[in-house]
Tab-separated table of C-alpha atoms in Angstrom:
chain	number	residue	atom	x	y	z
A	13	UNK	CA	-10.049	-0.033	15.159
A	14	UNK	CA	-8.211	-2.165	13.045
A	15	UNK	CA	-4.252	-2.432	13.510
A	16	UNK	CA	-1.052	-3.983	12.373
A	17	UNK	CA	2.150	-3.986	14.397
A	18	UNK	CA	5.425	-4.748	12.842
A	19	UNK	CA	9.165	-5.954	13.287
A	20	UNK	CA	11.082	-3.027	14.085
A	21	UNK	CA	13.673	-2.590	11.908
A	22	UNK	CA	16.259	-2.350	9.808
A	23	UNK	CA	17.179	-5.710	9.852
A	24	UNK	CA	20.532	-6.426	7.461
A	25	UNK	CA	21.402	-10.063	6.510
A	26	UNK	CA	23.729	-12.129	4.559
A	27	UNK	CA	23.079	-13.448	1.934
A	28	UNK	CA	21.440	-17.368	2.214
A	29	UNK	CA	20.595	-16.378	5.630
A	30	UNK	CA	16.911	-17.300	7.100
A	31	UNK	CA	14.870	-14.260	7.214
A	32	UNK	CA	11.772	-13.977	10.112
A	33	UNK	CA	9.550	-10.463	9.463
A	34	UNK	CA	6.806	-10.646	12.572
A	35	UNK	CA	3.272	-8.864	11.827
A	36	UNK	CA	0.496	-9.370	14.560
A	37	UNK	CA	-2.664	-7.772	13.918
A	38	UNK	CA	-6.089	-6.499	15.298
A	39	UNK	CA	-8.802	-6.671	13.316
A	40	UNK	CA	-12.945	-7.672	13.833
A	41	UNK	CA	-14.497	-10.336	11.789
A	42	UNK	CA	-11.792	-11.971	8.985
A	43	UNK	CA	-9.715	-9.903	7.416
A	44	UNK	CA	-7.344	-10.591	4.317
A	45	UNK	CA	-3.490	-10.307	5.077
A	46	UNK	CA	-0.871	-8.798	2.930
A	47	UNK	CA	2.502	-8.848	2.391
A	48	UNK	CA	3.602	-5.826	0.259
A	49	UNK	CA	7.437	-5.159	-0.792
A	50	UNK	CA	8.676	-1.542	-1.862
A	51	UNK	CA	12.647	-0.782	-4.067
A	52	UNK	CA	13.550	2.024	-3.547
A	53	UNK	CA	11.498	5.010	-5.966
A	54	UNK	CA	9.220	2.670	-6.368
A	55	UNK	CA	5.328	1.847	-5.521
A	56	UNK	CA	4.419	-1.321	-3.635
A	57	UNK	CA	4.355	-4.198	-4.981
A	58	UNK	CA	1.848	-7.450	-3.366
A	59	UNK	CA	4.256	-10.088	-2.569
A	60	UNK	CA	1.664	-12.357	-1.017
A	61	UNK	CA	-1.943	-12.988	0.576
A	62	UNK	CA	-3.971	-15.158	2.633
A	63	UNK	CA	-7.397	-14.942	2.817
A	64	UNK	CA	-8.444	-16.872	6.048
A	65	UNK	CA	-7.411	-19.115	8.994
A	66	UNK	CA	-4.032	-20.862	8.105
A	67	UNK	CA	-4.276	-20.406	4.741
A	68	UNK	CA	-0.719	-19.738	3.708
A	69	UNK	CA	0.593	-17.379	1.257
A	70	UNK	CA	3.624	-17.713	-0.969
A	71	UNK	CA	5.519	-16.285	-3.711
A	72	UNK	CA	9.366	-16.217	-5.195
A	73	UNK	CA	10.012	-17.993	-2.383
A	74	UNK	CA	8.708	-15.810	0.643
A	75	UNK	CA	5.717	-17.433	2.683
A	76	UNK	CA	3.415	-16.398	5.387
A	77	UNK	CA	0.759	-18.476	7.660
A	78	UNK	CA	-2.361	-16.586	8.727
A	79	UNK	CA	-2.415	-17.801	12.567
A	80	UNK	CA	-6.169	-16.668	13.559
A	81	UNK	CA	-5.313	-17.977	17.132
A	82	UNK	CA	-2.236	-15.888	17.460
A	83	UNK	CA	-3.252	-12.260	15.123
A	84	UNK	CA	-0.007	-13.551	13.089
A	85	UNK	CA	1.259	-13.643	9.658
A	86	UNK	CA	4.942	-13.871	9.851
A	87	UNK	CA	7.205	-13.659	6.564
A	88	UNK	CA	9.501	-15.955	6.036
A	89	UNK	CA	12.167	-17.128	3.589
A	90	UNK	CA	14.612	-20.077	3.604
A	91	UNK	CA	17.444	-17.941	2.101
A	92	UNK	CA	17.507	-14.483	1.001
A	93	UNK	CA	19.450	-12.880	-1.940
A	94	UNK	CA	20.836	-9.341	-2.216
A	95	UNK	CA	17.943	-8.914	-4.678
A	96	UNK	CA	15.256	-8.970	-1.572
A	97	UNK	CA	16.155	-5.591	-0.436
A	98	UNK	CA	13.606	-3.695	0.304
A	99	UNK	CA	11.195	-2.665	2.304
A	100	UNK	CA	8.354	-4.797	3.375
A	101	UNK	CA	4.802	-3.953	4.368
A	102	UNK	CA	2.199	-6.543	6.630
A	103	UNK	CA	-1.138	-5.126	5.678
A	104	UNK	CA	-4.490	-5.850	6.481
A	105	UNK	CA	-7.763	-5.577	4.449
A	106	UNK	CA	-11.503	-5.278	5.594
A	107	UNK	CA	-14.534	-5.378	2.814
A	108	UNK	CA	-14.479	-1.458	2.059
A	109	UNK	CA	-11.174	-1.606	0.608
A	110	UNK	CA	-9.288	0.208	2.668
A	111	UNK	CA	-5.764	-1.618	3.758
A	112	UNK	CA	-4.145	-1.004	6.853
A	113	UNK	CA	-0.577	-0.831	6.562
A	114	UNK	CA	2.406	-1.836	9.249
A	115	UNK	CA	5.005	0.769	9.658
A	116	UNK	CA	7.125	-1.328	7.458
A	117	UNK	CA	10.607	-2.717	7.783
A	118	UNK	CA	13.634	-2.405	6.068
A	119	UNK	CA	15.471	-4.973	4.967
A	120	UNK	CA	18.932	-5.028	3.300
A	121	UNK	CA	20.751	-8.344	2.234
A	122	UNK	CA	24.625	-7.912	1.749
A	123	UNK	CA	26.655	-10.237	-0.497
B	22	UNK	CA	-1.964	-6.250	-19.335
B	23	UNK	CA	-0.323	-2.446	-18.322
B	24	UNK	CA	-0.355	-2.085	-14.920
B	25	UNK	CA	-1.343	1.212	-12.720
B	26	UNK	CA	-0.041	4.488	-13.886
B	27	UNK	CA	0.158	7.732	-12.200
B	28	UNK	CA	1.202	11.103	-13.702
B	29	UNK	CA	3.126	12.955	-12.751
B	30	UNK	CA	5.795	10.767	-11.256
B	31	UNK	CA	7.437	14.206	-9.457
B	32	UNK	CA	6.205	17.787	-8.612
B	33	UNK	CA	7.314	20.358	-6.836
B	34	UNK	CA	4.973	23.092	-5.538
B	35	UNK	CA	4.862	25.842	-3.040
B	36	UNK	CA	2.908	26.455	0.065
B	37	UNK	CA	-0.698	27.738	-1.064
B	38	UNK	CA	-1.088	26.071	-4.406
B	39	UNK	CA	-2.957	23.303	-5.345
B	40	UNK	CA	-2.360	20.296	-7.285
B	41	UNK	CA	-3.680	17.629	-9.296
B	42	UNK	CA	-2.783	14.083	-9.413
B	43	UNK	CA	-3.700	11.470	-12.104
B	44	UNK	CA	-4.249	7.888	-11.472
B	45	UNK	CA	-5.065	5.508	-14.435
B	46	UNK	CA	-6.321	1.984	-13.068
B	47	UNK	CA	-5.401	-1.705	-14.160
B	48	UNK	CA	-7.916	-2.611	-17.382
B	49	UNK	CA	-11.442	-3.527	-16.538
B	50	UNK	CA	-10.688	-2.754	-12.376
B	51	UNK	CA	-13.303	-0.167	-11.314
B	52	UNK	CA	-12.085	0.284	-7.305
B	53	UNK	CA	-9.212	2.767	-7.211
B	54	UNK	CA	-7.672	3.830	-3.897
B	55	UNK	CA	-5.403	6.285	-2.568
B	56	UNK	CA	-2.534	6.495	-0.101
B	57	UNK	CA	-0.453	9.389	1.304
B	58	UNK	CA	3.185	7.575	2.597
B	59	UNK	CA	5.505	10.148	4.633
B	60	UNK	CA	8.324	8.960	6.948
B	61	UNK	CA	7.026	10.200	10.045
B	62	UNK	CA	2.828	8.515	9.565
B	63	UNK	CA	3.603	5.787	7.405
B	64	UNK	CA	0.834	4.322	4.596
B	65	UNK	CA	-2.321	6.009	5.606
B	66	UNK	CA	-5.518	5.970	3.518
B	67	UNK	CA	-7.412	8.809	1.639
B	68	UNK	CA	-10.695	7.577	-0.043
B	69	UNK	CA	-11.606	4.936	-2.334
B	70	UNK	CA	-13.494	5.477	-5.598
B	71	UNK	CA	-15.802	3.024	-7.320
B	72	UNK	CA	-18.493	3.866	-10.049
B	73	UNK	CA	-17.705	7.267	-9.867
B	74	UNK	CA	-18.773	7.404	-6.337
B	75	UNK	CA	-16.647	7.521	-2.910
B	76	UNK	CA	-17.658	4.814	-1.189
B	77	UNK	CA	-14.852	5.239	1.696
B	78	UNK	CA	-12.838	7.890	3.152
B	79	UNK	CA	-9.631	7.996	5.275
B	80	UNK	CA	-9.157	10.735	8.364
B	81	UNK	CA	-7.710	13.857	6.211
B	82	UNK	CA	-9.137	17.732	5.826
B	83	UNK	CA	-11.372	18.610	3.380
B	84	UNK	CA	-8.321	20.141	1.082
B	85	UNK	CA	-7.918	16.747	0.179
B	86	UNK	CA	-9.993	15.200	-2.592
B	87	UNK	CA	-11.042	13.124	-5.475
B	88	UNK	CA	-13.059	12.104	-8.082
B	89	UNK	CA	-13.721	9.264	-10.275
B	90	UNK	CA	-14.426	9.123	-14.125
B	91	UNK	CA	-16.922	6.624	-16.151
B	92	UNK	CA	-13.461	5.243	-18.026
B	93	UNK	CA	-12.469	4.562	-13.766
B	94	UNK	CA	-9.496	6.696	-13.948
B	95	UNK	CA	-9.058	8.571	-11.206
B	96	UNK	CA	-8.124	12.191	-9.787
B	97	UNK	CA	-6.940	13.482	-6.618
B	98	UNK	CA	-6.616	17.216	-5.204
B	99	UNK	CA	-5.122	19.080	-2.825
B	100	UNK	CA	-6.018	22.504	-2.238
B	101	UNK	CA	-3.892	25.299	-0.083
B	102	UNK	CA	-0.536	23.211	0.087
B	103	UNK	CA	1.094	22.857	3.167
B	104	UNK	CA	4.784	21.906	4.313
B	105	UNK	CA	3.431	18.471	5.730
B	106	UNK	CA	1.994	17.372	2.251
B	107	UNK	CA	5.136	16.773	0.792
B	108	UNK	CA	4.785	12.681	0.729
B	109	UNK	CA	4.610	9.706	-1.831
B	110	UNK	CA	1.430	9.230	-3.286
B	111	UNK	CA	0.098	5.788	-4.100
B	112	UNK	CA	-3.117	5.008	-5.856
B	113	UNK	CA	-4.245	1.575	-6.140
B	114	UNK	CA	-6.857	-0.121	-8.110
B	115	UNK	CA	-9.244	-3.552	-7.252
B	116	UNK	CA	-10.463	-6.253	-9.492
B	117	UNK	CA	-13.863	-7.421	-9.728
B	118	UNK	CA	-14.988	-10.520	-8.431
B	119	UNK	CA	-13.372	-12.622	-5.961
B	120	UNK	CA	-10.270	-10.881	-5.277
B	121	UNK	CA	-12.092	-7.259	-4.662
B	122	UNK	CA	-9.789	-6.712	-1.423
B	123	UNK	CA	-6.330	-6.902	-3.052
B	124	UNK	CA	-5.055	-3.869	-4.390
B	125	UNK	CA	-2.586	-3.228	-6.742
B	126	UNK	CA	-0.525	0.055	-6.687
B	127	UNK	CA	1.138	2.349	-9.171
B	128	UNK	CA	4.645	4.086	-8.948
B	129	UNK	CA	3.033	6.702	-7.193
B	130	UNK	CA	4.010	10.746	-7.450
B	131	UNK	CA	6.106	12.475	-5.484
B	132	UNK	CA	4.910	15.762	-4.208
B	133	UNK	CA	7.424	18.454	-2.627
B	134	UNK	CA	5.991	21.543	-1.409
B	135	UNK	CA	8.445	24.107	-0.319
């Protein structure tokens, strides 16, 4: 069946610093790719998508490439502020709209 | 346009009740979706709703379950509470058209049984 695996986390930066999440998938056929962020006492919010080979997501200035040859879509941002912590979700979607979810990875940014 | 809503935001119950959870989708999305979250399994899917019908289900007893309403909002159920229920519960709804596979979720409820 269909399956995401995640970066283990927490992972704590400073702030500017580069940030790398790594999500590899398996999946049949082409599915859609997610990244989903979650605050604390809070739902999940979609950060970003990509619908098919190398099409690359972005948003507020996090991207991710959907690498068909590799299962990857890896999250990335140039320089991260204390605002991006959180914890973020790789997720995958099939047509019967049903998302697969990573185990997720916490992320905390200090000043 | 409002986003998804889901009431209550907290409950607290004890072991053999049941509960019902509300989930009110985006404007004009008919697909609505829900998630249990708990630390130790993660985001795992229940069943997904659309026209009234459930067109999907996730890997869960039959003391969980839903329906669906002609105005798309959305109810879920779970009968004879256990200890392991306690979780976050996220509902998400779909749009029509293009973008049918991307979900949007509410602030989901938190359920503690004790």
């Amino acid at each position: 069946g269909d399956s995401v695996t995640q970066m283990e986390g927490p992972v704590t930066l400073s702030e500017e610093a580069f940030l790398t999440i790594n999500c590899t998938y398996t999946a049949t056929g082409y599915p859609s790719l997610f990244w989903y962020v979650q605050y604390p006492g809070e739902g999940l919010q979609l950060l970003l998508k990509a619908t098919k080979a190398d099409d690359k997501g972005s948003n507020k200035g996090f991207e991710a490439t959907y690498r068909k040859e590799t299962t990857s879509f890896h999250l990335e941002k140039g320089s991260v502020q204390v605002s991006d912590s959180a914890v973020y979700f790789c997720a995958l979607g099939g047509s019967a709209r049903q998302l697969t979810f990573g185990s997720g990875t916490q992320l905390t940014v200090l000043p | 346009k409002a986003g998804v809503t889901q009431t209550p935001r907290y409950l607290i119950k004890t072991r053999g009740q049941q509960v019902t959870l509300s989930c009110s989708p985006i404007s004009g999305h008919r697909s609505v979706s829900w998630y249990q979250q708990t630390p130790g399994q993660g985001l795992q899917f229940l069943f997904e709703y659309f026209s009234e019908t459930q067109r999907n289900k996730g890997n869960f007893p039959g003391r969980f379950s839903g329906r669906q309403f002609s105005n798309s909002r959305s109810e879920m159920n779970v009968s004879t509470l256990e200890l392991g229920d306690s979780a976050l519960y996220l509902c998400a709804s779909s749009p029509p058209g293009p973008n049918t596979d991307t979900q949007y979720f509410g602030p989901g409820t938190r359920l503690t049984v004790l």
